[in-house]
Each structure stands twice: as C-alpha cells, then as structure tokens.
C-alpha cells in the first residue's frame, strides 16, 4: 500500500482546521481555501472529504437549502492535534 503524499496529509489537516472553525459546505470550503490563496477544485476536495468521513474525523448532514454541511467529530479533533 502506497503511503499518502505530504500534500494529501497537509490537505487533510487544513480541511480539518477549516471545518473545526465552522461547519461548512463544499462550496464554503472552496471559497475559504481560495481566500487563503489555495486554488483547490471540487474534484480535489471531494476525495479528501470522503477520506475524512471514512476515518470518522468529520460527518456530513444534509441541510435543506445548503446541501451537505460538514462538521468535525471528536475523533477529528484528536487527529487535528
């Protein structure tokens, strides 16, 4: 099994930080990343979110009018440390 790239690990931690700061949709995350000079597209962001969900670091709740809203879990807070 190939180890994750440094870019992927840093991306995971950065996304965890953003979600910890405030629950977000994919669109919100993309905007916040771009505001910080990181130009991620949805195709690059979705696998990271999926990986974090599989690791139970974040959860997604379907919110009417917003779509999926991602929030950090206790396990995600522990990974973020």
Short mmCIF file of N, CA and C in Angstrom, two decimals:
data_model
loop_
_atom_site.label_atom_id
_atom_site.label_comp_id
_atom_site.label_asym_id
_atom_site.label_seq_id
_atom_site.Cartn_x
_atom_site.Cartn_y
_atom_site.Cartn_z
N UNK A 1 0.84 -1.19 0.00
CA UNK A 1 0.00 0.00 0.00
C UNK A 1 0.88 1.24 0.00
N UNK A 2 0.59 2.15 -0.88
CA UNK A 2 1.37 3.38 -1.04
C UNK A 2 1.03 4.37 0.08
N UNK A 3 2.04 4.93 0.76
CA UNK A 3 1.75 5.91 1.81
C UNK A 3 1.19 7.19 1.20
N UNK A 4 0.37 7.92 1.97
CA UNK A 4 -0.20 9.17 1.44
C UNK A 4 0.90 10.21 1.22
N UNK A 5 0.70 11.03 0.20
CA UNK A 5 1.67 12.09 -0.08
C UNK A 5 1.58 13.18 0.98
N UNK A 6 2.65 13.93 1.12
CA UNK A 6 2.67 15.02 2.09
C UNK A 6 1.56 16.02 1.78
N UNK A 7 1.35 16.30 0.49
CA UNK A 7 0.30 17.22 0.08
C UNK A 7 -1.06 16.74 0.59
N UNK A 8 -1.31 15.46 0.49
CA UNK A 8 -2.59 14.89 0.93
C UNK A 8 -2.74 15.00 2.45
N UNK A 9 -1.67 14.72 3.20
CA UNK A 9 -1.71 14.81 4.66
C UNK A 9 -1.95 16.25 5.09
N UNK A 10 -1.22 17.18 4.49
CA UNK A 10 -1.39 18.60 4.82
C UNK A 10 -2.80 19.05 4.46
N UNK A 11 -3.30 18.62 3.32
CA UNK A 11 -4.65 18.99 2.90
C UNK A 11 -5.68 18.50 3.90
N UNK A 12 -5.52 17.26 4.35
CA UNK A 12 -6.46 16.71 5.35
C UNK A 12 -6.47 17.57 6.61
N UNK A 13 -5.28 17.89 7.11
CA UNK A 13 -5.19 18.68 8.33
C UNK A 13 -5.76 20.08 8.14
N UNK A 14 -5.51 20.67 6.99
CA UNK A 14 -6.01 22.01 6.70
C UNK A 14 -7.54 22.01 6.63
N UNK A 15 -8.09 21.00 5.96
CA UNK A 15 -9.55 20.89 5.87
C UNK A 15 -10.15 20.68 7.25
N UNK A 16 -9.51 19.84 8.07
CA UNK A 16 -9.99 19.65 9.45
C UNK A 16 -10.01 20.97 10.21
N UNK A 17 -8.96 21.77 10.05
CA UNK A 17 -8.91 23.09 10.72
C UNK A 17 -10.06 23.98 10.28
N UNK A 18 -10.33 24.00 8.97
CA UNK A 18 -11.41 24.84 8.45
C UNK A 18 -12.77 24.38 8.97
N UNK A 19 -12.99 23.07 8.97
CA UNK A 19 -14.27 22.53 9.43
C UNK A 19 -14.41 22.73 10.94
N UNK A 20 -13.30 22.65 11.65
CA UNK A 20 -13.36 22.88 13.10
C UNK A 20 -13.73 24.33 13.39
N UNK A 21 -13.23 25.25 12.59
CA UNK A 21 -13.53 26.67 12.79
C UNK A 21 -15.02 26.95 12.59
N UNK A 22 -15.62 26.31 11.59
CA UNK A 22 -17.06 26.43 11.39
C UNK A 22 -17.53 25.36 10.42
N UNK A 23 -18.68 24.74 10.72
CA UNK A 23 -19.23 23.75 9.79
C UNK A 23 -19.39 24.38 8.41
N UNK A 24 -19.10 23.60 7.37
CA UNK A 24 -19.04 24.16 6.02
C UNK A 24 -19.58 23.21 4.97
N UNK A 25 -20.05 23.80 3.88
CA UNK A 25 -20.39 23.03 2.69
C UNK A 25 -19.14 22.97 1.81
N UNK A 26 -19.17 22.15 0.77
CA UNK A 26 -18.03 22.08 -0.15
C UNK A 26 -17.78 23.46 -0.75
N UNK A 27 -18.84 24.14 -1.14
CA UNK A 27 -18.69 25.47 -1.74
C UNK A 27 -18.03 26.44 -0.75
N UNK A 28 -18.47 26.42 0.52
CA UNK A 28 -17.85 27.29 1.53
C UNK A 28 -16.38 26.98 1.71
N UNK A 29 -16.05 25.68 1.74
CA UNK A 29 -14.65 25.28 1.89
C UNK A 29 -13.81 25.78 0.73
N UNK A 30 -14.34 25.64 -0.49
CA UNK A 30 -13.60 26.11 -1.67
C UNK A 30 -13.36 27.61 -1.59
N UNK A 31 -14.38 28.36 -1.19
CA UNK A 31 -14.23 29.82 -1.07
C UNK A 31 -13.19 30.18 -0.02
N UNK A 32 -13.23 29.51 1.12
CA UNK A 32 -12.29 29.80 2.20
C UNK A 32 -10.86 29.45 1.79
N UNK A 33 -10.70 28.34 1.07
CA UNK A 33 -9.38 27.97 0.57
C UNK A 33 -8.86 29.02 -0.41
N UNK A 34 -9.72 29.45 -1.33
CA UNK A 34 -9.32 30.46 -2.32
C UNK A 34 -8.98 31.78 -1.65
N UNK A 35 -9.73 32.14 -0.60
CA UNK A 35 -9.42 33.36 0.15
C UNK A 35 -8.02 33.31 0.74
N UNK A 36 -7.53 32.09 1.00
CA UNK A 36 -6.20 31.90 1.57
C UNK A 36 -5.14 31.61 0.50
N UNK A 37 -5.53 31.74 -0.77
CA UNK A 37 -4.58 31.55 -1.85
C UNK A 37 -4.38 30.12 -2.29
N UNK A 38 -5.25 29.22 -1.85
CA UNK A 38 -5.16 27.80 -2.23
C UNK A 38 -6.25 27.53 -3.25
N UNK A 39 -5.84 27.20 -4.45
CA UNK A 39 -6.82 27.01 -5.52
C UNK A 39 -7.14 25.52 -5.71
N UNK A 40 -7.98 25.00 -4.83
CA UNK A 40 -8.45 23.61 -4.95
C UNK A 40 -9.76 23.61 -5.72
N UNK A 41 -9.96 22.59 -6.53
CA UNK A 41 -11.24 22.46 -7.19
C UNK A 41 -12.05 21.37 -6.50
N UNK A 42 -13.30 21.25 -6.86
CA UNK A 42 -14.17 20.27 -6.21
C UNK A 42 -13.62 18.86 -6.37
N UNK A 43 -13.06 18.56 -7.53
CA UNK A 43 -12.53 17.21 -7.76
C UNK A 43 -11.38 16.89 -6.81
N UNK A 44 -10.61 17.87 -6.41
CA UNK A 44 -9.51 17.64 -5.47
C UNK A 44 -10.02 17.61 -4.03
N UNK A 45 -11.06 18.33 -3.75
CA UNK A 45 -11.58 18.46 -2.38
C UNK A 45 -12.44 17.28 -1.96
N UNK A 46 -13.28 16.80 -2.85
CA UNK A 46 -14.21 15.72 -2.51
C UNK A 46 -13.53 14.44 -2.01
N UNK A 47 -12.44 13.96 -2.64
CA UNK A 47 -11.78 12.76 -2.10
C UNK A 47 -11.23 12.97 -0.69
N UNK A 48 -10.76 14.17 -0.40
CA UNK A 48 -10.26 14.46 0.94
C UNK A 48 -11.41 14.41 1.94
N UNK A 49 -12.53 15.01 1.59
CA UNK A 49 -13.70 14.97 2.46
C UNK A 49 -14.18 13.53 2.67
N UNK A 50 -14.20 12.76 1.60
CA UNK A 50 -14.63 11.36 1.68
C UNK A 50 -13.69 10.58 2.60
N UNK A 51 -12.39 10.82 2.46
CA UNK A 51 -11.39 10.16 3.30
C UNK A 51 -11.58 10.53 4.78
N UNK A 52 -11.83 11.79 5.04
CA UNK A 52 -12.07 12.24 6.41
C UNK A 52 -13.35 11.63 6.99
N UNK A 53 -14.36 11.48 6.15
CA UNK A 53 -15.60 10.86 6.61
C UNK A 53 -15.38 9.37 6.92
N UNK A 54 -14.63 8.69 6.06
CA UNK A 54 -14.35 7.28 6.29
C UNK A 54 -13.53 7.07 7.56
N UNK A 55 -12.67 8.04 7.88
CA UNK A 55 -11.87 7.98 9.10
C UNK A 55 -12.67 8.47 10.31
N UNK A 56 -13.90 8.87 10.07
CA UNK A 56 -14.80 9.40 11.11
C UNK A 56 -14.26 10.65 11.78
N UNK A 57 -13.48 11.41 11.01
CA UNK A 57 -12.95 12.67 11.51
C UNK A 57 -13.95 13.81 11.31
N UNK A 58 -14.83 13.65 10.30
CA UNK A 58 -15.90 14.61 10.06
C UNK A 58 -17.19 13.84 9.76
N UNK A 59 -18.30 14.55 9.89
CA UNK A 59 -19.59 14.00 9.49
C UNK A 59 -20.23 14.97 8.51
N UNK A 60 -21.21 14.47 7.78
CA UNK A 60 -21.94 15.32 6.84
C UNK A 60 -23.43 15.18 7.14
N UNK A 61 -24.07 16.32 7.21
CA UNK A 61 -25.51 16.35 7.44
C UNK A 61 -26.15 17.10 6.28
N UNK A 62 -27.20 16.51 5.73
CA UNK A 62 -27.91 17.16 4.63
C UNK A 62 -28.82 18.23 5.20
N UNK A 63 -28.56 19.48 4.85
CA UNK A 63 -29.33 20.61 5.34
C UNK A 63 -30.09 21.22 4.18
N UNK A 64 -31.38 21.29 4.32
CA UNK A 64 -32.22 21.82 3.24
C UNK A 64 -31.78 23.23 2.87
N UNK A 65 -31.60 23.44 1.57
CA UNK A 65 -31.19 24.74 1.07
C UNK A 65 -29.68 24.95 1.04
N UNK A 66 -28.94 24.09 1.73
CA UNK A 66 -27.47 24.23 1.77
C UNK A 66 -26.74 23.04 1.18
N UNK A 67 -27.35 21.89 1.20
CA UNK A 67 -26.66 20.67 0.78
C UNK A 67 -25.98 20.04 1.98
N UNK A 68 -24.89 19.34 1.74
CA UNK A 68 -24.16 18.69 2.83
C UNK A 68 -23.33 19.70 3.61
N UNK A 69 -23.50 19.66 4.91
CA UNK A 69 -22.71 20.52 5.79
C UNK A 69 -21.80 19.61 6.60
N UNK A 70 -20.51 19.86 6.50
CA UNK A 70 -19.50 19.03 7.16
C UNK A 70 -19.14 19.63 8.51
N UNK A 71 -19.08 18.76 9.53
CA UNK A 71 -18.67 19.18 10.87
C UNK A 71 -17.62 18.20 11.39
N UNK A 72 -16.77 18.70 12.26
CA UNK A 72 -15.71 17.87 12.82
C UNK A 72 -16.26 17.03 13.96
N UNK A 73 -15.71 15.85 14.15
CA UNK A 73 -16.10 14.96 15.24
C UNK A 73 -15.03 15.02 16.33
N UNK A 74 -15.29 14.35 17.44
CA UNK A 74 -14.27 14.27 18.49
C UNK A 74 -13.02 13.58 17.97
N UNK A 75 -13.21 12.56 17.16
CA UNK A 75 -12.08 11.84 16.57
C UNK A 75 -11.27 12.78 15.66
N UNK A 76 -11.96 13.64 14.93
CA UNK A 76 -11.30 14.61 14.07
C UNK A 76 -10.51 15.63 14.86
N UNK A 77 -11.06 16.05 15.99
CA UNK A 77 -10.34 16.98 16.86
C UNK A 77 -9.06 16.35 17.38
N UNK A 78 -9.13 15.05 17.71
CA UNK A 78 -7.95 14.34 18.20
C UNK A 78 -6.89 14.22 17.10
N UNK A 79 -7.32 14.00 15.84
CA UNK A 79 -6.38 13.90 14.71
C UNK A 79 -5.74 15.24 14.43
N UNK A 80 -6.46 16.31 14.70
CA UNK A 80 -6.01 17.66 14.39
C UNK A 80 -4.90 18.12 15.35
N UNK A 81 -4.75 17.47 16.46
CA UNK A 81 -3.75 17.90 17.46
C UNK A 81 -2.36 17.56 17.09
#
